[in-house]
Tab-separated table of N, CA and C in Angstrom:
chain	number	residue	atom	x	y	z
W	22	MET	N	10.514	-2.374	16.184
W	22	MET	CA	9.444	-2.465	15.225
W	22	MET	C	8.516	-3.602	15.662
W	23	ILE	N	7.244	-3.349	15.501
W	23	ILE	CA	6.236	-4.360	15.819
W	23	ILE	C	5.582	-4.779	14.509
W	24	PHE	N	5.530	-6.076	14.263
W	24	PHE	CA	4.959	-6.619	13.036
W	24	PHE	C	3.619	-7.255	13.388
W	25	ARG	N	2.548	-6.692	12.843
W	25	ARG	CA	1.197	-7.186	13.137
W	25	ARG	C	0.619	-7.815	11.868
W	26	PRO	N	0.507	-9.154	11.828
W	26	PRO	CA	-0.062	-9.812	10.650
W	26	PRO	C	-1.511	-9.360	10.416
W	27	THR	N	-1.916	-9.344	9.153
W	27	THR	CA	-3.298	-9.050	8.794
W	27	THR	C	-3.981	-10.355	8.414
W	28	ALA	N	-5.207	-10.266	7.962
W	28	ALA	CA	-5.963	-11.452	7.549
W	28	ALA	C	-5.428	-12.065	6.256
W	29	LEU	N	-4.552	-11.358	5.533
W	29	LEU	CA	-3.952	-11.902	4.306
W	29	LEU	C	-2.513	-12.297	4.587
W	30	GLU	N	-2.196	-13.542	4.313
W	30	GLU	CA	-0.840	-14.027	4.534
W	30	GLU	C	0.174	-13.148	3.808
W	31	GLY	N	1.186	-12.704	4.542
W	31	GLY	CA	2.256	-11.901	3.963
W	31	GLY	C	2.020	-10.409	4.007
W	32	VAL	N	0.782	-9.974	4.161
W	32	VAL	CA	0.486	-8.543	4.300
W	32	VAL	C	0.559	-8.238	5.795
W	33	VAL	N	1.441	-7.310	6.153
W	33	VAL	CA	1.749	-7.060	7.553
W	33	VAL	C	1.696	-5.563	7.847
W	34	GLU	N	1.025	-5.197	8.938
W	34	GLU	CA	1.098	-3.816	9.414
W	34	GLU	C	2.359	-3.699	10.255
W	35	VAL	N	3.142	-2.663	10.006
W	35	VAL	CA	4.392	-2.439	10.721
W	35	VAL	C	4.222	-1.192	11.582
W	36	LEU	N	4.384	-1.378	12.897
W	36	LEU	CA	4.204	-0.271	13.831
W	36	LEU	C	5.554	0.126	14.425
W	37	PRO	N	5.734	1.419	14.618
W	37	PRO	CA	7.015	1.871	15.169
W	37	PRO	C	7.083	1.640	16.675
W	38	GLN	N	8.300	1.502	17.153
W	38	GLN	CA	8.565	1.544	18.583
W	38	GLN	C	9.337	2.838	18.801
W	39	ARG	N	8.654	3.805	19.361
W	39	ARG	CA	9.224	5.137	19.500
W	39	ARG	C	10.086	5.253	20.752
W	40	ALA	N	11.204	5.935	20.602
W	40	ALA	CA	12.010	6.380	21.741
W	40	ALA	C	11.662	7.854	21.918
W	41	CYS	N	11.001	8.185	22.999
W	41	CYS	CA	10.487	9.541	23.203
W	41	CYS	C	11.212	10.233	24.359
W	42	ASP	N	11.403	11.522	24.211
W	42	ASP	CA	11.870	12.373	25.300
W	42	ASP	C	11.325	13.778	25.073
W	43	GLU	N	11.840	14.745	25.812
W	43	GLU	CA	11.299	16.109	25.730
W	43	GLU	C	11.494	16.747	24.354
W	44	ARG	N	12.378	16.221	23.544
W	44	ARG	CA	12.621	16.781	22.210
W	44	ARG	C	11.650	16.255	21.176
W	45	GLY	N	11.042	15.103	21.441
W	45	GLY	CA	10.163	14.462	20.466
W	45	GLY	C	10.367	12.967	20.481
W	46	ALA	N	10.483	12.384	19.287
W	46	ALA	CA	10.588	10.934	19.207
W	46	ALA	C	11.493	10.525	18.052
W	47	PHE	N	11.945	9.279	18.118
W	47	PHE	CA	12.757	8.667	17.075
W	47	PHE	C	12.220	7.263	16.868
W	48	PHE	N	12.103	6.839	15.602
W	48	PHE	CA	11.745	5.448	15.328
W	48	PHE	C	12.306	5.025	13.992
W	49	ARG	N	12.487	3.712	13.851
W	49	ARG	CA	12.972	3.164	12.586
W	49	ARG	C	11.801	2.964	11.636
W	50	GLY	N	12.021	3.313	10.387
W	50	GLY	CA	11.014	3.079	9.362
W	50	GLY	C	11.217	1.758	8.656
W	51	TRP	N	12.457	1.301	8.582
W	51	TRP	CA	12.795	0.020	7.993
W	51	TRP	C	14.127	-0.422	8.574
W	52	CYS	N	14.249	-1.697	8.833
W	52	CYS	CA	15.483	-2.257	9.367
W	52	CYS	C	15.609	-3.673	8.808
W	53	ALA	N	16.683	-3.919	8.058
W	53	ALA	CA	16.866	-5.233	7.433
W	53	ALA	C	16.828	-6.356	8.462
W	54	ALA	N	17.515	-6.186	9.593
W	54	ALA	CA	17.565	-7.239	10.606
W	54	ALA	C	16.186	-7.492	11.214
W	55	ALA	N	15.412	-6.433	11.471
W	55	ALA	CA	14.071	-6.600	12.053
W	55	ALA	C	13.133	-7.292	11.078
W	56	PHE	N	13.176	-6.913	9.806
W	56	PHE	CA	12.332	-7.568	8.813
W	56	PHE	C	12.730	-9.037	8.668
W	57	GLU	N	14.030	-9.285	8.640
W	57	GLU	CA	14.501	-10.668	8.537
W	57	GLU	C	14.049	-11.495	9.736
W	58	ALA	N	14.149	-10.936	10.932
W	58	ALA	CA	13.718	-11.645	12.142
W	58	ALA	C	12.220	-11.933	12.124
W	59	ALA	N	11.457	-11.075	11.439
W	59	ALA	CA	10.009	-11.272	11.318
W	59	ALA	C	9.655	-12.205	10.158
W	60	GLY	N	10.675	-12.710	9.457
W	60	GLY	CA	10.439	-13.636	8.352
W	60	GLY	C	10.041	-12.961	7.051
W	61	ILE	N	10.373	-11.677	6.917
W	61	ILE	CA	10.016	-10.927	5.716
W	61	ILE	C	11.291	-10.618	4.926
W	62	ALA	N	11.408	-11.220	3.750
W	62	ALA	CA	12.547	-10.960	2.873
W	62	ALA	C	12.217	-9.724	2.046
W	63	PHE	N	12.823	-8.597	2.402
W	63	PHE	CA	12.505	-7.333	1.721
W	63	PHE	C	13.732	-6.443	1.753
W	64	ARG	N	14.200	-6.080	0.578
W	64	ARG	CA	15.344	-5.182	0.442
W	64	ARG	C	14.955	-4.062	-0.515
W	65	PRO	N	14.566	-2.902	0.016
W	65	PRO	CA	14.157	-1.798	-0.857
W	65	PRO	C	15.281	-1.352	-1.792
W	66	THR	N	14.899	-1.021	-3.021
W	66	THR	CA	15.849	-0.496	-3.994
W	66	THR	C	15.418	0.877	-4.505
W	67	GLN	N	14.206	1.280	-4.160
W	67	GLN	CA	13.670	2.549	-4.655
W	67	GLN	C	12.689	3.096	-3.623
W	68	ILE	N	12.722	4.407	-3.424
W	68	ILE	CA	11.741	5.058	-2.560
W	68	ILE	C	11.067	6.155	-3.377
W	69	SER	N	9.738	6.145	-3.366
W	69	SER	CA	8.946	7.129	-4.107
W	69	SER	C	7.901	7.722	-3.180
W	70	TYR	N	7.325	8.857	-3.595
W	70	TYR	CA	6.321	9.551	-2.798
W	70	TYR	C	5.090	9.846	-3.641
W	71	SER	N	3.943	9.794	-3.002
W	71	SER	CA	2.684	10.165	-3.638
W	71	SER	C	2.108	11.337	-2.853
W	72	GLU	N	2.032	12.502	-3.500
W	72	GLU	CA	1.466	13.696	-2.869
W	72	GLU	C	0.037	13.868	-3.348
W	73	ASN	N	-0.857	14.121	-2.414
W	73	ASN	CA	-2.289	14.206	-2.711
W	73	ASN	C	-2.864	15.417	-1.992
W	74	THR	N	-3.283	16.425	-2.743
W	74	THR	CA	-3.751	17.659	-2.117
W	74	THR	C	-5.187	17.569	-1.627
W	75	ALA	N	-6.022	16.812	-2.312
W	75	ALA	CA	-7.448	16.784	-1.987
W	75	ALA	C	-7.808	15.620	-1.070
W	76	ARG	N	-8.783	15.848	-0.232
W	76	ARG	CA	-9.334	14.787	0.609
W	76	ARG	C	-10.206	13.871	-0.261
W	77	HIS	N	-10.176	12.594	0.008
W	77	HIS	CA	-10.937	11.554	-0.684
W	77	HIS	C	-10.450	11.301	-2.117
W	78	THR	N	-9.192	11.599	-2.354
W	78	THR	CA	-8.557	11.189	-3.600
W	78	THR	C	-8.316	9.686	-3.530
W	79	LEU	N	-8.645	8.990	-4.596
W	79	LEU	CA	-8.460	7.548	-4.644
W	79	LEU	C	-7.398	7.206	-5.681
W	80	ARG	N	-6.418	6.450	-5.271
W	80	ARG	CA	-5.373	5.984	-6.191
W	80	ARG	C	-5.339	4.464	-6.148
W	81	GLY	N	-5.290	3.872	-7.316
W	81	GLY	CA	-5.189	2.416	-7.381
W	81	GLY	C	-6.440	1.813	-7.973
W	82	LEU	N	-6.345	0.581	-8.072
W	82	LEU	CA	-5.445	-0.388	-7.456
W	82	LEU	C	-4.364	-0.777	-8.468
W	83	HIS	N	-3.096	-0.823	-8.022
W	83	HIS	CA	-1.971	-1.027	-8.921
W	83	HIS	C	-1.070	-2.156	-8.456
W	84	TRP	N	-0.374	-2.770	-9.409
W	84	TRP	CA	0.688	-3.734	-9.149
W	84	TRP	C	1.536	-3.827	-10.393
W	85	GLN	N	2.668	-4.499	-10.288
W	85	GLN	CA	3.526	-4.757	-11.442
W	85	GLN	C	3.571	-6.259	-11.693
W	86	ALA	N	3.499	-6.617	-12.966
W	86	ALA	CA	3.550	-8.024	-13.368
W	86	ALA	C	5.004	-8.517	-13.369
W	87	PRO	N	5.198	-9.837	-13.248
W	87	PRO	CA	6.547	-10.399	-13.367
W	87	PRO	C	7.111	-10.093	-14.755
W	88	PRO	N	8.378	-9.964	-14.908
W	88	PRO	CA	9.412	-10.210	-13.910
W	88	PRO	C	9.723	-8.999	-13.019
W	89	ALA	N	8.912	-7.973	-13.061
W	89	ALA	CA	9.153	-6.776	-12.236
W	89	ALA	C	8.185	-6.682	-11.065
W	90	ALA	N	7.579	-7.809	-10.678
W	90	ALA	CA	6.667	-7.793	-9.532
W	90	ALA	C	7.405	-7.197	-8.340
W	91	GLU	N	6.712	-6.361	-7.590
W	91	GLU	CA	7.384	-5.643	-6.510
W	91	GLU	C	6.649	-5.808	-5.185
W	92	ALA	N	7.430	-5.949	-4.128
W	92	ALA	CA	6.913	-5.834	-2.773
W	92	ALA	C	7.113	-4.383	-2.376
W	93	LYS	N	6.270	-3.892	-1.464
W	93	LYS	CA	6.414	-2.497	-1.063
W	93	LYS	C	6.045	-2.309	0.398
W	94	LEU	N	6.674	-1.328	0.990
W	94	LEU	CA	6.369	-0.885	2.341
W	94	LEU	C	5.831	0.528	2.186
W	95	VAL	N	4.562	0.741	2.564
W	95	VAL	CA	3.893	2.021	2.349
W	95	VAL	C	3.619	2.671	3.701
W	96	ARG	N	4.012	3.931	3.828
W	96	ARG	CA	3.807	4.686	5.069
W	96	ARG	C	3.257	6.063	4.711
W	97	CYS	N	2.313	6.529	5.497
W	97	CYS	CA	1.781	7.879	5.329
W	97	CYS	C	2.666	8.819	6.155
W	98	VAL	N	3.335	9.753	5.486
W	98	VAL	CA	4.242	10.653	6.193
W	98	VAL	C	3.619	12.026	6.460
W	99	ARG	N	2.461	12.264	5.880
W	99	ARG	CA	1.668	13.466	6.201
W	99	ARG	C	0.204	13.128	5.991
W	100	GLY	N	-0.627	13.448	6.978
W	100	GLY	CA	-2.052	13.216	6.862
W	100	GLY	C	-2.442	11.797	7.215
W	101	ALA	N	-3.493	11.306	6.528
W	101	ALA	CA	-4.039	9.978	6.810
W	101	ALA	C	-4.668	9.401	5.553
W	102	VAL	N	-4.595	8.068	5.433
W	102	VAL	CA	-5.190	7.365	4.293
W	102	VAL	C	-5.798	6.044	4.751
W	103	HIS	N	-6.771	5.597	3.977
W	103	HIS	CA	-7.337	4.249	4.086
W	103	HIS	C	-6.606	3.448	3.020
W	104	ASP	N	-5.751	2.509	3.445
W	104	ASP	CA	-4.865	1.804	2.536
W	104	ASP	C	-5.353	0.369	2.344
W	105	VAL	N	-5.368	-0.092	1.099
W	105	VAL	CA	-5.920	-1.408	0.766
W	105	VAL	C	-4.888	-2.246	0.026
W	106	ALA	N	-4.757	-3.510	0.451
W	106	ALA	CA	-3.962	-4.505	-0.259
W	106	ALA	C	-4.918	-5.602	-0.714
W	107	LEU	N	-4.842	-5.961	-1.985
W	107	LEU	CA	-5.710	-6.967	-2.591
W	107	LEU	C	-4.847	-8.118	-3.088
W	108	ASP	N	-5.124	-9.318	-2.625
W	108	ASP	CA	-4.328	-10.494	-2.963
W	108	ASP	C	-4.669	-10.996	-4.367
W	109	LEU	N	-3.694	-10.918	-5.271
W	109	LEU	CA	-3.839	-11.440	-6.636
W	109	LEU	C	-2.783	-12.507	-6.923
W	110	ARG	N	-2.187	-13.052	-5.873
W	110	ARG	CA	-1.129	-14.059	-6.039
W	110	ARG	C	-1.738	-15.395	-6.451
W	111	ALA	N	-1.281	-15.912	-7.580
W	111	ALA	CA	-1.781	-17.204	-8.076
W	111	ALA	C	-1.570	-18.278	-7.023
W	112	GLY	N	-2.610	-19.043	-6.746
W	112	GLY	CA	-2.528	-20.131	-5.797
W	112	GLY	C	-2.600	-19.725	-4.330
W	113	SER	N	-2.716	-18.448	-4.067
W	113	SER	CA	-2.788	-17.987	-2.673
W	113	SER	C	-4.144	-18.342	-2.071
W	114	PRO	N	-4.173	-18.804	-0.816
W	114	PRO	CA	-5.468	-19.077	-0.174
W	114	PRO	C	-6.295	-17.802	0.024
W	115	GLY	N	-5.638	-16.662	-0.030
W	115	GLY	CA	-6.344	-15.386	0.124
W	115	GLY	C	-6.697	-14.716	-1.188
W	116	TRP	N	-6.500	-15.412	-2.323
W	116	TRP	CA	-6.718	-14.791	-3.633
W	116	TRP	C	-8.093	-14.123	-3.687
W	117	GLY	N	-8.098	-12.873	-4.146
W	117	GLY	CA	-9.338	-12.133	-4.338
W	117	GLY	C	-9.831	-11.430	-3.082
W	118	ARG	N	-9.177	-11.667	-1.952
W	118	ARG	CA	-9.563	-10.993	-0.708
W	118	ARG	C	-8.670	-9.778	-0.495
W	119	HIS	N	-9.163	-8.864	0.310
W	119	HIS	CA	-8.373	-7.665	0.590
W	119	HIS	C	-8.373	-7.365	2.087
W	120	VAL	N	-7.413	-6.557	2.495
W	120	VAL	CA	-7.366	-6.009	3.844
W	120	VAL	C	-7.154	-4.510	3.721
W	121	ALA	N	-7.592	-3.799	4.750
W	121	ALA	CA	-7.417	-2.347	4.778
W	121	ALA	C	-6.835	-1.952	6.124
W	122	VAL	N	-5.967	-0.960	6.090
W	122	VAL	CA	-5.343	-0.404	7.288
W	122	VAL	C	-5.391	1.107	7.164
W	123	THR	N	-5.730	1.789	8.249
W	123	THR	CA	-5.633	3.243	8.261
W	123	THR	C	-4.199	3.602	8.613
W	124	LEU	N	-3.544	4.298	7.693
W	124	LEU	CA	-2.177	4.769	7.915
W	124	LEU	C	-2.235	6.255	8.230
W	125	THR	N	-1.536	6.669	9.271
W	125	THR	CA	-1.488	8.092	9.615
W	125	THR	C	-0.051	8.499	9.916
W	126	ALA	N	0.261	9.732	9.593
W	126	ALA	CA	1.580	10.256	9.922
W	126	ALA	C	1.778	10.262	11.433
W	127	LEU	N	0.749	10.572	12.170
W	127	LEU	CA	0.841	10.621	13.624
W	127	LEU	C	1.195	9.245	14.207
W	128	ALA	N	0.561	8.195	13.717
W	128	ALA	CA	0.839	6.843	14.209
W	128	ALA	C	2.193	6.332	13.716
W	129	GLY	N	2.601	6.755	12.518
W	129	GLY	CA	3.858	6.289	11.949
W	129	GLY	C	3.818	4.850	11.466
W	130	ASN	N	2.619	4.258	11.407
W	130	ASN	CA	2.514	2.868	10.978
W	130	ASN	C	2.670	2.750	9.468
W	131	ALA	N	2.931	1.533	9.030
W	131	ALA	CA	3.119	1.248	7.608
W	131	ALA	C	2.462	-0.082	7.307
W	132	ILE	N	2.326	-0.373	6.016
W	132	ILE	CA	1.824	-1.678	5.601
W	132	ILE	C	2.823	-2.268	4.615
W	133	PHE	N	3.188	-3.521	4.866
W	133	PHE	CA	4.048	-4.257	3.944
W	133	PHE	C	3.144	-5.057	3.027
W	134	ILE	N	3.341	-4.880	1.725
W	134	ILE	CA	2.505	-5.535	0.714
W	134	ILE	C	3.416	-6.387	-0.163
W	135	PRO	N	3.252	-7.714	-0.118
W	135	PRO	CA	4.130	-8.584	-0.918
W	135	PRO	C	3.862	-8.466	-2.415
W	136	ALA	N	4.845	-8.895	-3.190
W	136	ALA	CA	4.699	-8.942	-4.644
W	136	ALA	C	3.484	-9.795	-4.994
W	137	GLY	N	2.763	-9.366	-6.017
W	137	GLY	CA	1.579	-10.092	-6.454
W	137	GLY	C	0.289	-9.570	-5.868
W	138	CYS	N	0.392	-8.598	-4.976
W	138	CYS	CA	-0.804	-7.968	-4.409
W	138	CYS	C	-0.982	-6.586	-5.026
W	139	ALA	N	-2.229	-6.223	-5.284
W	139	ALA	CA	-2.535	-4.883	-5.771
W	139	ALA	C	-2.634	-3.949	-4.572
W	140	HIS	N	-2.407	-2.665	-4.817
W	140	HIS	CA	-2.415	-1.661	-3.751
W	140	HIS	C	-3.193	-0.432	-4.206
W	141	GLY	N	-3.952	0.130	-3.274
W	141	GLY	CA	-4.650	1.381	-3.529
W	141	GLY	C	-4.935	2.071	-2.212
W	142	PHE	N	-5.315	3.340	-2.300
W	142	PHE	CA	-5.642	4.066	-1.074
W	142	PHE	C	-6.605	5.203	-1.365
W	143	LEU	N	-7.311	5.607	-0.305
W	143	LEU	CA	-8.206	6.755	-0.323
W	143	LEU	C	-7.700	7.725	0.735
W	144	THR	N	-7.444	8.968	0.342
W	144	THR	CA	-6.965	9.934	1.328
W	144	THR	C	-8.091	10.308	2.277
W	145	LEU	N	-7.769	10.360	3.553
W	145	LEU	CA	-8.738	10.731	4.584
W	145	LEU	C	-8.528	12.166	5.046
W	146	SER	N	-7.456	12.781	4.579
W	146	SER	CA	-7.133	14.159	4.953
W	146	SER	C	-6.709	14.923	3.708
W	147	PHE	N	-6.687	16.223	3.836
W	147	PHE	CA	-6.092	17.053	2.794
W	147	PHE	C	-4.574	16.923	2.913
W	148	ASP	N	-3.874	17.100	1.815
W	148	ASP	CA	-2.407	17.096	1.803
W	148	ASP	C	-1.796	15.830	2.390
W	149	ALA	N	-2.298	14.691	1.987
W	149	ALA	CA	-1.724	13.414	2.427
W	149	ALA	C	-0.535	13.057	1.530
W	150	VAL	N	0.520	12.574	2.156
W	150	VAL	CA	1.714	12.153	1.430
W	150	VAL	C	2.067	10.738	1.867
W	151	LEU	N	2.266	9.861	0.881
W	151	LEU	CA	2.678	8.484	1.152
W	151	LEU	C	4.091	8.264	0.661
W	152	GLU	N	4.835	7.484	1.427
W	152	GLU	CA	6.182	7.065	1.057
W	152	GLU	C	6.136	5.584	0.723
W	153	TYR	N	6.661	5.230	-0.440
W	153	TYR	CA	6.717	3.845	-0.900
W	153	TYR	C	8.184	3.418	-0.946
W	154	ALA	N	8.544	2.386	-0.212
W	154	ALA	CA	9.838	1.740	-0.374
W	154	ALA	C	9.556	0.451	-1.148
W	155	MET	N	10.208	0.290	-2.293
W	155	MET	CA	9.919	-0.848	-3.173
W	155	MET	C	11.187	-1.651	-3.438
W	156	ASP	N	11.011	-2.951	-3.659
W	156	ASP	CA	12.175	-3.800	-3.894
W	156	ASP	C	12.453	-4.047	-5.371
W	157	ALA	N	11.757	-3.344	-6.240
W	157	ALA	CA	12.005	-3.433	-7.686
W	157	ALA	C	11.743	-2.059	-8.289
W	158	PRO	N	12.531	-1.652	-9.275
W	158	PRO	CA	12.282	-0.358	-9.905
W	158	PRO	C	10.972	-0.363	-10.693
W	159	HIS	N	10.414	0.824	-10.859
W	159	HIS	CA	9.176	0.953	-11.622
W	159	HIS	C	9.421	0.533	-13.068
W	160	ALA	N	8.537	-0.313	-13.584
W	160	ALA	CA	8.617	-0.812	-14.959
W	160	ALA	C	7.294	-0.479	-15.646
W	161	PRO	N	7.182	0.687	-16.291
W	161	PRO	CA	5.902	1.112	-16.873
W	161	PRO	C	5.240	0.069	-17.772
W	162	ALA	N	6.022	-0.684	-18.524
W	162	ALA	CA	5.431	-1.684	-19.429
W	162	ALA	C	4.777	-2.841	-18.667
W	163	LEU	N	5.128	-3.015	-17.402
W	163	LEU	CA	4.580	-4.111	-16.607
W	163	LEU	C	3.606	-3.619	-15.546
W	164	ALA	N	3.265	-2.331	-15.608
W	164	ALA	CA	2.295	-1.776	-14.655
W	164	ALA	C	0.908	-2.302	-14.992
W	165	ARG	N	0.189	-2.703	-13.959
W	165	ARG	CA	-1.170	-3.223	-14.105
W	165	ARG	C	-2.076	-2.502	-13.124
W	166	GLY	N	-3.365	-2.593	-13.371
W	166	GLY	CA	-4.302	-1.965	-12.447
W	166	GLY	C	-5.701	-2.513	-12.610
W	167	LEU	N	-6.503	-2.215	-11.633
W	167	LEU	CA	-7.929	-2.504	-11.713
W	167	LEU	C	-8.687	-1.384	-11.006
W	168	ARG	N	-9.933	-1.267	-11.366
W	168	ARG	CA	-10.766	-0.186	-10.819
W	168	ARG	C	-10.991	-0.349	-9.327
W	169	TRP	N	-11.080	0.745	-8.651
W	169	TRP	CA	-11.348	0.780	-7.212
W	169	TRP	C	-12.678	0.114	-6.874
W	170	ASN	N	-13.611	0.096	-7.817
W	170	ASN	CA	-14.949	-0.466	-7.580
W	170	ASN	C	-15.222	-1.701	-8.438
W	171	ASP	N	-14.180	-2.416	-8.832
W	171	ASP	CA	-14.358	-3.611	-9.659
W	171	ASP	C	-15.289	-4.585	-8.931
W	172	PRO	N	-16.368	-5.020	-9.583
W	172	PRO	CA	-17.341	-5.896	-8.913
W	172	PRO	C	-16.779	-7.255	-8.503
W	173	ALA	N	-15.662	-7.660	-9.075
W	173	ALA	CA	-15.078	-8.959	-8.719
W	173	ALA	C	-14.564	-8.990	-7.284
W	174	PHE	N	-14.338	-7.808	-6.676
W	174	PHE	CA	-13.687	-7.785	-5.369
W	174	PHE	C	-14.511	-7.130	-4.265
W	175	GLY	N	-15.471	-6.303	-4.601
W	175	GLY	CA	-16.375	-5.736	-3.606
W	175	GLY	C	-15.707	-4.941	-2.496
W	176	ILE	N	-14.700	-4.180	-2.818
W	176	ILE	CA	-14.029	-3.377	-1.796
W	176	ILE	C	-14.944	-2.233	-1.381
W	177	VAL	N	-15.131	-2.086	-0.082
W	177	VAL	CA	-15.945	-0.993	0.463
W	177	VAL	C	-14.987	0.077	0.976
W	178	TRP	N	-15.108	1.271	0.438
W	178	TRP	CA	-14.259	2.389	0.838
W	178	TRP	C	-15.006	3.212	1.893
W	179	PRO	N	-14.306	3.860	2.816
W	179	PRO	CA	-14.969	4.537	3.933
W	179	PRO	C	-15.625	5.873	3.587
W	180	ALA	N	-15.405	6.367	2.381
W	180	ALA	CA	-15.999	7.644	1.964
W	180	ALA	C	-16.121	7.636	0.450
W	181	PRO	N	-17.021	8.448	-0.085
W	181	PRO	CA	-17.123	8.520	-1.548
W	181	PRO	C	-15.843	9.080	-2.158
W	182	ARG	N	-15.477	8.544	-3.283
W	182	ARG	CA	-14.296	9.003	-4.022
W	182	ARG	C	-14.574	10.397	-4.573
W	183	ALA	N	-13.682	11.348	-4.281
W	183	ALA	CA	-13.835	12.705	-4.796
W	183	ALA	C	-13.041	12.904	-6.083
W	184	GLY	N	-12.058	12.064	-6.303
W	184	GLY	CA	-11.264	12.197	-7.510
W	184	GLY	C	-10.316	11.036	-7.668
W	185	SER	N	-9.950	10.783	-8.936
W	185	SER	CA	-8.937	9.788	-9.267
W	185	SER	C	-8.487	10.088	-10.687
W	186	SER	N	-7.457	9.413	-11.132
W	186	SER	CA	-6.992	9.641	-12.499
W	186	SER	C	-7.971	9.006	-13.474
W	187	GLY	N	-7.964	9.488	-14.701
W	187	GLY	CA	-8.804	8.886	-15.737
W	187	GLY	C	-8.479	7.422	-15.922
W	188	ARG	N	-7.208	7.088	-15.870
W	188	ARG	CA	-6.785	5.689	-16.029
W	188	ARG	C	-7.347	4.833	-14.893
W	189	ASP	N	-7.243	5.318	-13.646
W	189	ASP	CA	-7.721	4.536	-12.513
W	189	ASP	C	-9.237	4.348	-12.547
W	190	ALA	N	-9.952	5.299	-13.103
W	190	ALA	CA	-11.415	5.221	-13.149
W	190	ALA	C	-11.924	4.350	-14.301
W	191	THR	N	-11.046	4.015	-15.252
W	191	THR	CA	-11.519	3.322	-16.453
W	191	THR	C	-10.843	1.979	-16.717
W	192	TRP	N	-10.144	1.426	-15.730
W	192	TRP	CA	-9.608	0.083	-15.941
W	192	TRP	C	-10.774	-0.850	-16.273
W	193	PRO	N	-10.590	-1.804	-17.163
W	193	PRO	CA	-11.672	-2.758	-17.462
W	193	PRO	C	-11.882	-3.709	-16.279
W	194	ASP	N	-13.006	-4.416	-16.289
W	194	ASP	CA	-13.243	-5.422	-15.264
W	194	ASP	C	-12.057	-6.390	-15.234
W	195	PHE	N	-11.734	-6.846	-14.051
W	195	PHE	CA	-10.585	-7.727	-13.853
W	195	PHE	C	-10.756	-9.028	-14.640
W	196	GLN	N	-9.677	-9.448	-15.258
W	196	GLN	CA	-9.621	-10.737	-15.952
W	196	GLN	C	-8.496	-11.531	-15.322
W	197	PRO	N	-8.757	-12.710	-14.749
W	197	PRO	CA	-7.730	-13.475	-14.037
W	197	PRO	C	-6.477	-13.746	-14.856
W	198	ASP	N	-6.580	-13.827	-16.173
W	198	ASP	CA	-5.410	-14.107	-16.992
W	198	ASP	C	-4.806	-12.835	-17.589
W	199	GLY	N	-5.232	-11.660	-17.082
W	199	GLY	CA	-4.794	-10.389	-17.658
W	199	GLY	C	-3.454	-9.895	-17.184
W	200	GLY	N	-2.657	-10.698	-16.491
W	200	GLY	CA	-1.324	-10.284	-16.065
W	200	GLY	C	-1.394	-9.657	-14.769
């Protein structure tokens, strides 16, 4: 596994090291020893999937508040997405900044997003599927979100949004003390 730091401390792109032969390829998606060697304390407890049939579907931006704050490893297992991590960690030097990575099933890359960061993505293909490995179970009462176009953050998406949930489109403007 190759760990490529991004411009936000703790947000890391994870690239596979493929073993290839005439049959195809094999690579690890997560390895406790490799993450530990890279200085990332992450032990998944739940794996979930997001299936998206339409191109330019936008999901997010989401996070969970403490005590259920979650770190996640997100990989596109079918298609391609523009994936965004937004730093909302109190006291972080990167607070309010975001990074984006293109995740594709073909590349097999993933993004590690630490607890306290919001996450969202825009599908770049039809039938995109994302796999989320998370270190905390989903806690609906602690789910938080902000709009994809919240003026406080100025995230530029690579294509116009073709669809999103009503909830994702109507989050109020971000409030720093809003959890």
